[in-house]
Amino acid sequence: MENTGMSPGDREKETPTPSVIEMSPEYPRYRDSLIKVVFIVILVIVVGGAYFITRGKGPSLEKLKRSPSEFFSRLILGGDIYEACGSFVRTNQNLFRPLGQNVRLIPVRQEVSIINRTKTARVVFKVDGSKNIDKLYFSLEKKEGKWQVTSVKSKTVRGEYKRIYPLKSKGGVRM
């Protein structure tokens, strides 16, 4: 035990040192309200700015209501990916006959990556209106500034995967 030159009675008379909480200054009562007001003002400015940016584009807000994931993906990534997938489906309707009539493709997930200066994307669509096929998986590559579909696979309701494109022929891959 250390010899501090104090008797046990002197130690009891010592004034306790204040804790960190006691030493911190008191904040004004209106601080929490001020933080909430500033947050709301910033939120209103962001929403107002988004409105003024899209004000001339009335249908774009309808697209937001219809498919939020597709809308924000188009906003961030330019939207060329979904257009490439949609035009591929329209031009190659014979490949997508097993889907049935009046089907709708709903984007579920999208991944974009850049490997060795090559931009690639993978998009998953849920197929709405088909009895046999549950999801479509598109792989795309950006060539000369445009997205091109490199492969399409489908997943059936039973969990089986089937390649739709590219088709294999006797002489190799047909594109």
mmCIF file of N, CA and C in Angstrom, residues 70-166:
data_model
loop_
_atom_site.group_PDB
_atom_site.id
_atom_site.type_symbol
_atom_site.label_atom_id
_atom_site.label_comp_id
_atom_site.label_asym_id
_atom_site.label_seq_id
_atom_site.Cartn_x
_atom_site.Cartn_y
_atom_site.Cartn_z
ATOM 1 N N GLU A 70 -36.571 -0.341 -61.469
ATOM 2 C CA GLU A 70 -36.195 0.002 -62.839
ATOM 3 C C GLU A 70 -35.970 1.510 -62.970
ATOM 4 N N PHE A 71 -36.805 2.322 -62.326
ATOM 5 C CA PHE A 71 -36.678 3.774 -62.413
ATOM 6 C C PHE A 71 -35.335 4.234 -61.851
ATOM 7 N N PHE A 72 -34.989 3.764 -60.639
ATOM 8 C CA PHE A 72 -33.736 4.207 -60.031
ATOM 9 C C PHE A 72 -32.532 3.628 -60.759
ATOM 10 N N SER A 73 -32.657 2.426 -61.299
ATOM 11 C CA SER A 73 -31.570 1.863 -62.089
ATOM 12 C C SER A 73 -31.340 2.685 -63.346
ATOM 13 N N ARG A 74 -32.412 3.080 -64.011
ATOM 14 C CA ARG A 74 -32.283 3.933 -65.195
ATOM 15 C C ARG A 74 -31.675 5.281 -64.826
ATOM 16 N N LEU A 75 -32.073 5.814 -63.691
ATOM 17 C CA LEU A 75 -31.576 7.107 -63.257
ATOM 18 C C LEU A 75 -30.078 7.049 -62.977
ATOM 19 N N ILE A 76 -29.635 5.994 -62.325
ATOM 20 C CA ILE A 76 -28.233 5.882 -61.944
ATOM 21 C C ILE A 76 -27.368 5.373 -63.092
ATOM 22 N N LEU A 77 -27.816 4.350 -63.791
ATOM 23 C CA LEU A 77 -26.984 3.695 -64.794
ATOM 24 C C LEU A 77 -27.325 4.074 -66.227
ATOM 25 N N GLY A 78 -28.307 4.886 -66.452
ATOM 26 C CA GLY A 78 -28.626 5.326 -67.799
ATOM 27 C C GLY A 78 -29.768 4.578 -68.441
ATOM 28 N N GLY A 79 -30.162 3.435 -67.945
ATOM 29 C CA GLY A 79 -31.335 2.740 -68.449
ATOM 30 C C GLY A 79 -31.139 1.963 -69.728
ATOM 31 N N ASP A 80 -29.967 1.998 -70.299
ATOM 32 C CA ASP A 80 -29.746 1.286 -71.552
ATOM 33 C C ASP A 80 -29.851 -0.225 -71.383
ATOM 34 N N ILE A 81 -29.581 -0.709 -70.200
ATOM 35 C CA ILE A 81 -29.584 -2.155 -69.972
ATOM 36 C C ILE A 81 -30.988 -2.725 -70.159
ATOM 37 N N TYR A 82 -31.988 -2.089 -69.563
ATOM 38 C CA TYR A 82 -33.359 -2.583 -69.682
ATOM 39 C C TYR A 82 -33.871 -2.450 -71.111
ATOM 40 N N GLU A 83 -33.480 -1.374 -71.775
ATOM 41 C CA GLU A 83 -33.899 -1.203 -73.170
ATOM 42 C C GLU A 83 -33.287 -2.286 -74.049
ATOM 43 N N ALA A 84 -32.025 -2.643 -73.787
ATOM 44 C CA ALA A 84 -31.376 -3.701 -74.564
ATOM 45 C C ALA A 84 -32.075 -5.039 -74.339
ATOM 46 N N CYS A 85 -32.426 -5.342 -73.096
ATOM 47 C CA CYS A 85 -33.130 -6.597 -72.804
ATOM 48 C C CYS A 85 -34.510 -6.607 -73.453
ATOM 49 N N GLY A 86 -35.235 -5.503 -73.349
ATOM 50 C CA GLY A 86 -36.574 -5.424 -73.939
ATOM 51 C C GLY A 86 -36.553 -5.546 -75.446
ATOM 52 N N SER A 87 -35.608 -4.874 -76.102
ATOM 53 C CA SER A 87 -35.537 -4.972 -77.561
ATOM 54 C C SER A 87 -35.089 -6.362 -77.991
ATOM 55 N N PHE A 88 -34.242 -7.017 -77.183
ATOM 56 C CA PHE A 88 -33.824 -8.380 -77.499
ATOM 57 C C PHE A 88 -35.019 -9.326 -77.449
ATOM 58 N N VAL A 89 -35.858 -9.163 -76.446
ATOM 59 C CA VAL A 89 -37.049 -10.016 -76.323
ATOM 60 C C VAL A 89 -37.997 -9.760 -77.492
ATOM 61 N N ARG A 90 -38.174 -8.486 -77.873
ATOM 62 C CA ARG A 90 -39.087 -8.158 -78.979
ATOM 63 C C ARG A 90 -38.569 -8.687 -80.315
ATOM 64 N N THR A 91 -37.269 -8.590 -80.566
ATOM 65 C CA THR A 91 -36.736 -9.032 -81.858
ATOM 66 C C THR A 91 -36.584 -10.547 -81.945
ATOM 67 N N ASN A 92 -36.505 -11.222 -80.822
ATOM 68 C CA ASN A 92 -36.342 -12.680 -80.816
ATOM 69 C C ASN A 92 -37.532 -13.353 -80.137
ATOM 70 N N GLN A 93 -38.723 -13.015 -80.589
ATOM 71 C CA GLN A 93 -39.928 -13.557 -79.956
ATOM 72 C C GLN A 93 -40.018 -15.071 -80.079
ATOM 73 N N ASN A 94 -39.433 -15.628 -81.128
ATOM 74 C CA ASN A 94 -39.486 -17.085 -81.291
ATOM 75 C C ASN A 94 -38.733 -17.802 -80.168
ATOM 76 N N LEU A 95 -37.701 -17.170 -79.600
ATOM 77 C CA LEU A 95 -36.968 -17.784 -78.491
ATOM 78 C C LEU A 95 -37.787 -17.784 -77.197
ATOM 79 N N PHE A 96 -38.688 -16.827 -77.089
ATOM 80 C CA PHE A 96 -39.428 -16.645 -75.848
ATOM 81 C C PHE A 96 -40.868 -17.142 -75.927
ATOM 82 N N ARG A 97 -41.179 -17.979 -76.914
ATOM 83 C CA ARG A 97 -42.526 -18.556 -77.018
ATOM 84 C C ARG A 97 -42.917 -19.380 -75.797
ATOM 85 N N PRO A 98 -41.971 -20.123 -75.182
ATOM 86 C CA PRO A 98 -42.367 -20.905 -73.996
ATOM 87 C C PRO A 98 -42.890 -20.051 -72.836
ATOM 88 N N LEU A 99 -42.614 -18.760 -72.863
ATOM 89 C CA LEU A 99 -43.114 -17.895 -71.790
ATOM 90 C C LEU A 99 -44.621 -17.762 -71.842
ATOM 91 N N GLY A 100 -45.177 -17.778 -73.046
ATOM 92 C CA GLY A 100 -46.611 -17.612 -73.203
ATOM 93 C C GLY A 100 -46.944 -16.219 -73.711
ATOM 94 N N GLN A 101 -48.225 -15.917 -73.747
ATOM 95 C CA GLN A 101 -48.703 -14.616 -74.221
ATOM 96 C C GLN A 101 -48.936 -13.679 -73.035
ATOM 97 N N ASN A 102 -48.857 -12.392 -73.309
ATOM 98 C CA ASN A 102 -49.139 -11.345 -72.318
ATOM 99 C C ASN A 102 -48.327 -11.507 -71.037
ATOM 100 N N VAL A 103 -47.038 -11.736 -71.184
ATOM 101 C CA VAL A 103 -46.172 -11.818 -70.010
ATOM 102 C C VAL A 103 -45.513 -10.462 -69.784
ATOM 103 N N ARG A 104 -45.150 -10.240 -68.549
ATOM 104 C CA ARG A 104 -44.488 -9.000 -68.176
ATOM 105 C C ARG A 104 -43.176 -9.339 -67.493
ATOM 106 N N LEU A 105 -42.116 -8.640 -67.868
ATOM 107 C CA LEU A 105 -40.822 -8.829 -67.228
ATOM 108 C C LEU A 105 -40.646 -7.749 -66.169
ATOM 109 N N ILE A 106 -40.439 -8.173 -64.941
ATOM 110 C CA ILE A 106 -40.267 -7.246 -63.827
ATOM 111 C C ILE A 106 -38.827 -7.364 -63.338
ATOM 112 N N PRO A 107 -38.053 -6.265 -63.405
ATOM 113 C CA PRO A 107 -36.659 -6.348 -62.958
ATOM 114 C C PRO A 107 -36.581 -6.617 -61.459
ATOM 115 N N VAL A 108 -35.712 -7.571 -61.102
ATOM 116 C CA VAL A 108 -35.546 -7.940 -59.706
ATOM 117 C C VAL A 108 -34.180 -7.498 -59.199
ATOM 118 N N ARG A 109 -33.142 -7.803 -59.983
ATOM 119 C CA ARG A 109 -31.781 -7.502 -59.541
ATOM 120 C C ARG A 109 -30.927 -7.168 -60.744
ATOM 121 N N GLN A 110 -29.946 -6.302 -60.512
ATOM 122 C CA GLN A 110 -29.037 -5.912 -61.583
ATOM 123 C C GLN A 110 -27.644 -5.740 -61.001
ATOM 124 N N GLU A 111 -26.652 -6.282 -61.685
ATOM 125 C CA GLU A 111 -25.262 -6.121 -61.280
ATOM 126 C C GLU A 111 -24.488 -5.612 -62.479
ATOM 127 N N VAL A 112 -23.693 -4.575 -62.278
ATOM 128 C CA VAL A 112 -22.835 -4.052 -63.332
ATOM 129 C C VAL A 112 -21.412 -4.132 -62.819
ATOM 130 N N SER A 113 -20.510 -4.671 -63.637
ATOM 131 C CA SER A 113 -19.115 -4.770 -63.226
ATOM 132 C C SER A 113 -18.206 -4.387 -64.383
ATOM 133 N N ILE A 114 -17.014 -3.944 -64.029
ATOM 134 C CA ILE A 114 -16.009 -3.587 -65.027
ATOM 135 C C ILE A 114 -14.787 -4.444 -64.754
ATOM 136 N N ILE A 115 -14.444 -5.283 -65.725
ATOM 137 C CA ILE A 115 -13.286 -6.155 -65.615
ATOM 138 C C ILE A 115 -12.440 -5.949 -66.863
ATOM 139 N N ASN A 116 -11.189 -5.561 -66.663
ATOM 140 C CA ASN A 116 -10.266 -5.313 -67.780
ATOM 141 C C ASN A 116 -10.877 -4.375 -68.821
ATOM 142 N N ARG A 117 -11.412 -3.276 -68.363
ATOM 143 C CA ARG A 117 -12.011 -2.241 -69.215
ATOM 144 C C ARG A 117 -13.236 -2.717 -69.983
ATOM 145 N N THR A 118 -13.767 -3.850 -69.631
ATOM 146 C CA THR A 118 -14.978 -4.358 -70.271
ATOM 147 C C THR A 118 -16.114 -4.267 -69.266
ATOM 148 N N LYS A 119 -17.157 -3.582 -69.662
ATOM 149 C CA LYS A 119 -18.312 -3.406 -68.782
ATOM 150 C C LYS A 119 -19.299 -4.531 -69.057
ATOM 151 N N THR A 120 -19.651 -5.268 -68.010
ATOM 152 C CA THR A 120 -20.617 -6.356 -68.143
ATOM 153 C C THR A 120 -21.752 -6.132 -67.149
ATOM 154 N N ALA A 121 -22.886 -6.728 -67.456
ATOM 155 C CA ALA A 121 -24.047 -6.598 -66.575
ATOM 156 C C ALA A 121 -24.790 -7.920 -66.525
ATOM 157 N N ARG A 122 -25.410 -8.157 -65.395
ATOM 158 C CA ARG A 122 -26.307 -9.302 -65.219
ATOM 159 C C ARG A 122 -27.616 -8.761 -64.672
ATOM 160 N N VAL A 123 -28.691 -9.147 -65.313
ATOM 161 C CA VAL A 123 -30.009 -8.662 -64.920
ATOM 162 C C VAL A 123 -30.922 -9.862 -64.710
ATOM 163 N N VAL A 124 -31.676 -9.827 -63.628
ATOM 164 C CA VAL A 124 -32.640 -10.884 -63.333
ATOM 165 C C VAL A 124 -34.031 -10.271 -63.432
ATOM 166 N N PHE A 125 -34.877 -10.906 -64.246
ATOM 167 C CA PHE A 125 -36.261 -10.472 -64.403
ATOM 168 C C PHE A 125 -37.180 -11.553 -63.863
ATOM 169 N N LYS A 126 -38.192 -11.151 -63.127
ATOM 170 C CA LYS A 126 -39.262 -12.069 -62.733
ATOM 171 C C LYS A 126 -40.268 -12.056 -63.872
ATOM 172 N N VAL A 127 -40.716 -13.228 -64.272
ATOM 173 C CA VAL A 127 -41.668 -13.344 -65.373
ATOM 174 C C VAL A 127 -43.064 -13.428 -64.783
ATOM 175 N N ASP A 128 -43.880 -12.425 -65.078
ATOM 176 C CA ASP A 128 -45.244 -12.379 -64.561
ATOM 177 C C ASP A 128 -46.202 -12.762 -65.682
ATOM 178 N N GLY A 129 -46.981 -13.804 -65.484
ATOM 179 C CA GLY A 129 -47.950 -14.237 -66.476
ATOM 180 C C GLY A 129 -47.601 -15.551 -67.141
ATOM 181 N N SER A 130 -46.448 -16.122 -66.843
ATOM 182 C CA SER A 130 -46.052 -17.399 -67.426
ATOM 183 C C SER A 130 -46.340 -18.518 -66.432
ATOM 184 N N LYS A 131 -46.728 -19.673 -66.967
ATOM 185 C CA LYS A 131 -47.042 -20.801 -66.091
ATOM 186 C C LYS A 131 -45.814 -21.651 -65.782
ATOM 187 N N ASN A 132 -44.847 -21.693 -66.705
ATOM 188 C CA ASN A 132 -43.719 -22.601 -66.537
ATOM 189 C C ASN A 132 -42.440 -21.912 -66.070
ATOM 190 N N ILE A 133 -42.199 -20.694 -66.520
ATOM 191 C CA ILE A 133 -40.920 -20.044 -66.261
ATOM 192 C C ILE A 133 -41.094 -18.985 -65.183
ATOM 193 N N ASP A 134 -40.183 -19.034 -64.222
ATOM 194 C CA ASP A 134 -40.248 -18.143 -63.069
ATOM 195 C C ASP A 134 -39.383 -16.898 -63.266
ATOM 196 N N LYS A 135 -38.122 -17.085 -63.721
ATOM 197 C CA LYS A 135 -37.189 -15.965 -63.858
ATOM 198 C C LYS A 135 -36.371 -16.090 -65.132
ATOM 199 N N LEU A 136 -35.933 -14.929 -65.644
ATOM 200 C CA LEU A 136 -35.016 -14.868 -66.778
ATOM 201 C C LEU A 136 -33.739 -14.189 -66.321
ATOM 202 N N TYR A 137 -32.600 -14.750 -66.725
ATOM 203 C CA TYR A 137 -31.293 -14.213 -66.372
ATOM 204 C C TYR A 137 -30.604 -13.743 -67.650
ATOM 205 N N PHE A 138 -30.360 -12.444 -67.757
ATOM 206 C CA PHE A 138 -29.691 -11.868 -68.917
ATOM 207 C C PHE A 138 -28.254 -11.526 -68.545
ATOM 208 N N SER A 139 -27.318 -11.838 -69.445
ATOM 209 C CA SER A 139 -25.939 -11.376 -69.323
ATOM 210 C C SER A 139 -25.680 -10.454 -70.498
ATOM 211 N N LEU A 140 -25.131 -9.277 -70.214
ATOM 212 C CA LEU A 140 -24.897 -8.285 -71.254
ATOM 213 C C LEU A 140 -23.457 -7.799 -71.190
ATOM 214 N N GLU A 141 -22.994 -7.278 -72.320
ATOM 215 C CA GLU A 141 -21.664 -6.693 -72.411
ATOM 216 C C GLU A 141 -21.771 -5.399 -73.201
ATOM 217 N N LYS A 142 -21.040 -4.393 -72.767
ATOM 218 C CA LYS A 142 -21.106 -3.104 -73.453
ATOM 219 C C LYS A 142 -20.012 -3.073 -74.514
ATOM 220 N N LYS A 143 -20.459 -2.980 -75.779
ATOM 221 C CA LYS A 143 -19.534 -2.928 -76.911
ATOM 222 C C LYS A 143 -19.861 -1.702 -77.736
ATOM 223 N N GLU A 144 -18.858 -0.899 -78.005
ATOM 224 C CA GLU A 144 -19.004 0.309 -78.817
ATOM 225 C C GLU A 144 -20.095 1.220 -78.268
ATOM 226 N N GLY A 145 -20.188 1.323 -76.961
ATOM 227 C CA GLY A 145 -21.135 2.225 -76.322
ATOM 228 C C GLY A 145 -22.553 1.708 -76.205
ATOM 229 N N LYS A 146 -22.819 0.481 -76.653
ATOM 230 C CA LYS A 146 -24.175 -0.075 -76.574
ATOM 231 C C LYS A 146 -24.130 -1.415 -75.852
ATOM 232 N N TRP A 147 -25.194 -1.682 -75.102
ATOM 233 C CA TRP A 147 -25.303 -2.959 -74.409
ATOM 234 C C TRP A 147 -25.789 -4.019 -75.384
ATOM 235 N N GLN A 148 -25.106 -5.173 -75.367
ATOM 236 C CA GLN A 148 -25.495 -6.301 -76.212
ATOM 237 C C GLN A 148 -25.689 -7.526 -75.331
ATOM 238 N N VAL A 149 -26.756 -8.248 -75.600
ATOM 239 C CA VAL A 149 -27.063 -9.453 -74.830
ATOM 240 C C VAL A 149 -26.114 -10.559 -75.269
ATOM 241 N N THR A 150 -25.421 -11.169 -74.295
ATOM 242 C CA THR A 150 -24.505 -12.266 -74.612
ATOM 243 C C THR A 150 -25.111 -13.625 -74.285
ATOM 244 N N SER A 151 -25.975 -13.681 -73.273
ATOM 245 C CA SER A 151 -26.639 -14.951 -72.974
ATOM 246 C C SER A 151 -27.925 -14.699 -72.193
ATOM 247 N N VAL A 152 -28.854 -15.635 -72.346
ATOM 248 C CA VAL A 152 -30.126 -15.591 -71.619
ATOM 249 C C VAL A 152 -30.406 -16.996 -71.112
ATOM 250 N N LYS A 153 -30.734 -17.089 -69.840
ATOM 251 C CA LYS A 153 -31.104 -18.370 -69.239
ATOM 252 C C LYS A 153 -32.439 -18.193 -68.537
ATOM 253 N N SER A 154 -33.172 -19.287 -68.415
ATOM 254 C CA SER A 154 -34.450 -19.232 -67.712
ATOM 255 C C SER A 154 -34.422 -20.210 -66.549
ATOM 256 N N LYS A 155 -35.206 -19.895 -65.546
ATOM 257 C CA LYS A 155 -35.378 -20.791 -64.406
ATOM 258 C C LYS A 155 -36.850 -21.144 -64.341
ATOM 259 N N THR A 156 -37.130 -22.441 -64.355
ATOM 260 C CA THR A 156 -38.519 -22.892 -64.324
ATOM 261 C C THR A 156 -39.049 -22.850 -62.892
ATOM 262 N N VAL A 157 -40.326 -23.069 -62.774
ATOM 263 C CA VAL A 157 -40.971 -23.082 -61.466
ATOM 264 C C VAL A 157 -40.420 -24.221 -60.614
ATOM 265 N N ARG A 158 -39.987 -25.301 -61.260
ATOM 266 C CA ARG A 158 -39.435 -26.458 -60.548
ATOM 267 C C ARG A 158 -37.970 -26.268 -60.165
ATOM 268 N N GLY A 159 -37.361 -25.129 -60.529
ATOM 269 C CA GLY A 159 -35.971 -24.860 -60.172
ATOM 270 C C GLY A 159 -34.958 -25.315 -61.202
ATOM 271 N N GLU A 160 -35.397 -25.704 -62.392
ATOM 272 C CA GLU A 160 -34.484 -26.148 -63.443
ATOM 273 C C GLU A 160 -34.052 -24.950 -64.282
ATOM 274 N N TYR A 161 -32.788 -24.963 -64.697
ATOM 275 C CA TYR A 161 -32.254 -23.884 -65.527
ATOM 276 C C TYR A 161 -32.130 -24.356 -66.968
ATOM 277 N N LYS A 162 -32.429 -23.460 -67.905
ATOM 278 C CA LYS A 162 -32.363 -23.801 -69.321
ATOM 279 C C LYS A 162 -31.777 -22.608 -70.075
ATOM 280 N N ARG A 163 -30.821 -22.892 -70.954
ATOM 281 C CA ARG A 163 -30.229 -21.828 -71.751
ATOM 282 C C ARG A 163 -31.144 -21.523 -72.927
ATOM 283 N N ILE A 164 -31.467 -20.250 -73.095
ATOM 284 C CA ILE A 164 -32.317 -19.814 -74.202
ATOM 285 C C ILE A 164 -31.465 -19.251 -75.333
ATOM 286 N N TYR A 165 -30.430 -18.481 -74.983
ATOM 287 C CA TYR A 165 -29.572 -17.842 -75.978
ATOM 288 C C TYR A 165 -28.165 -17.813 -75.430
ATOM 289 N N PRO A 166 -27.135 -18.053 -76.167
ATOM 290 C CA PRO A 166 -27.073 -18.396 -77.586
ATOM 291 C C PRO A 166 -27.440 -19.849 -77.814
#
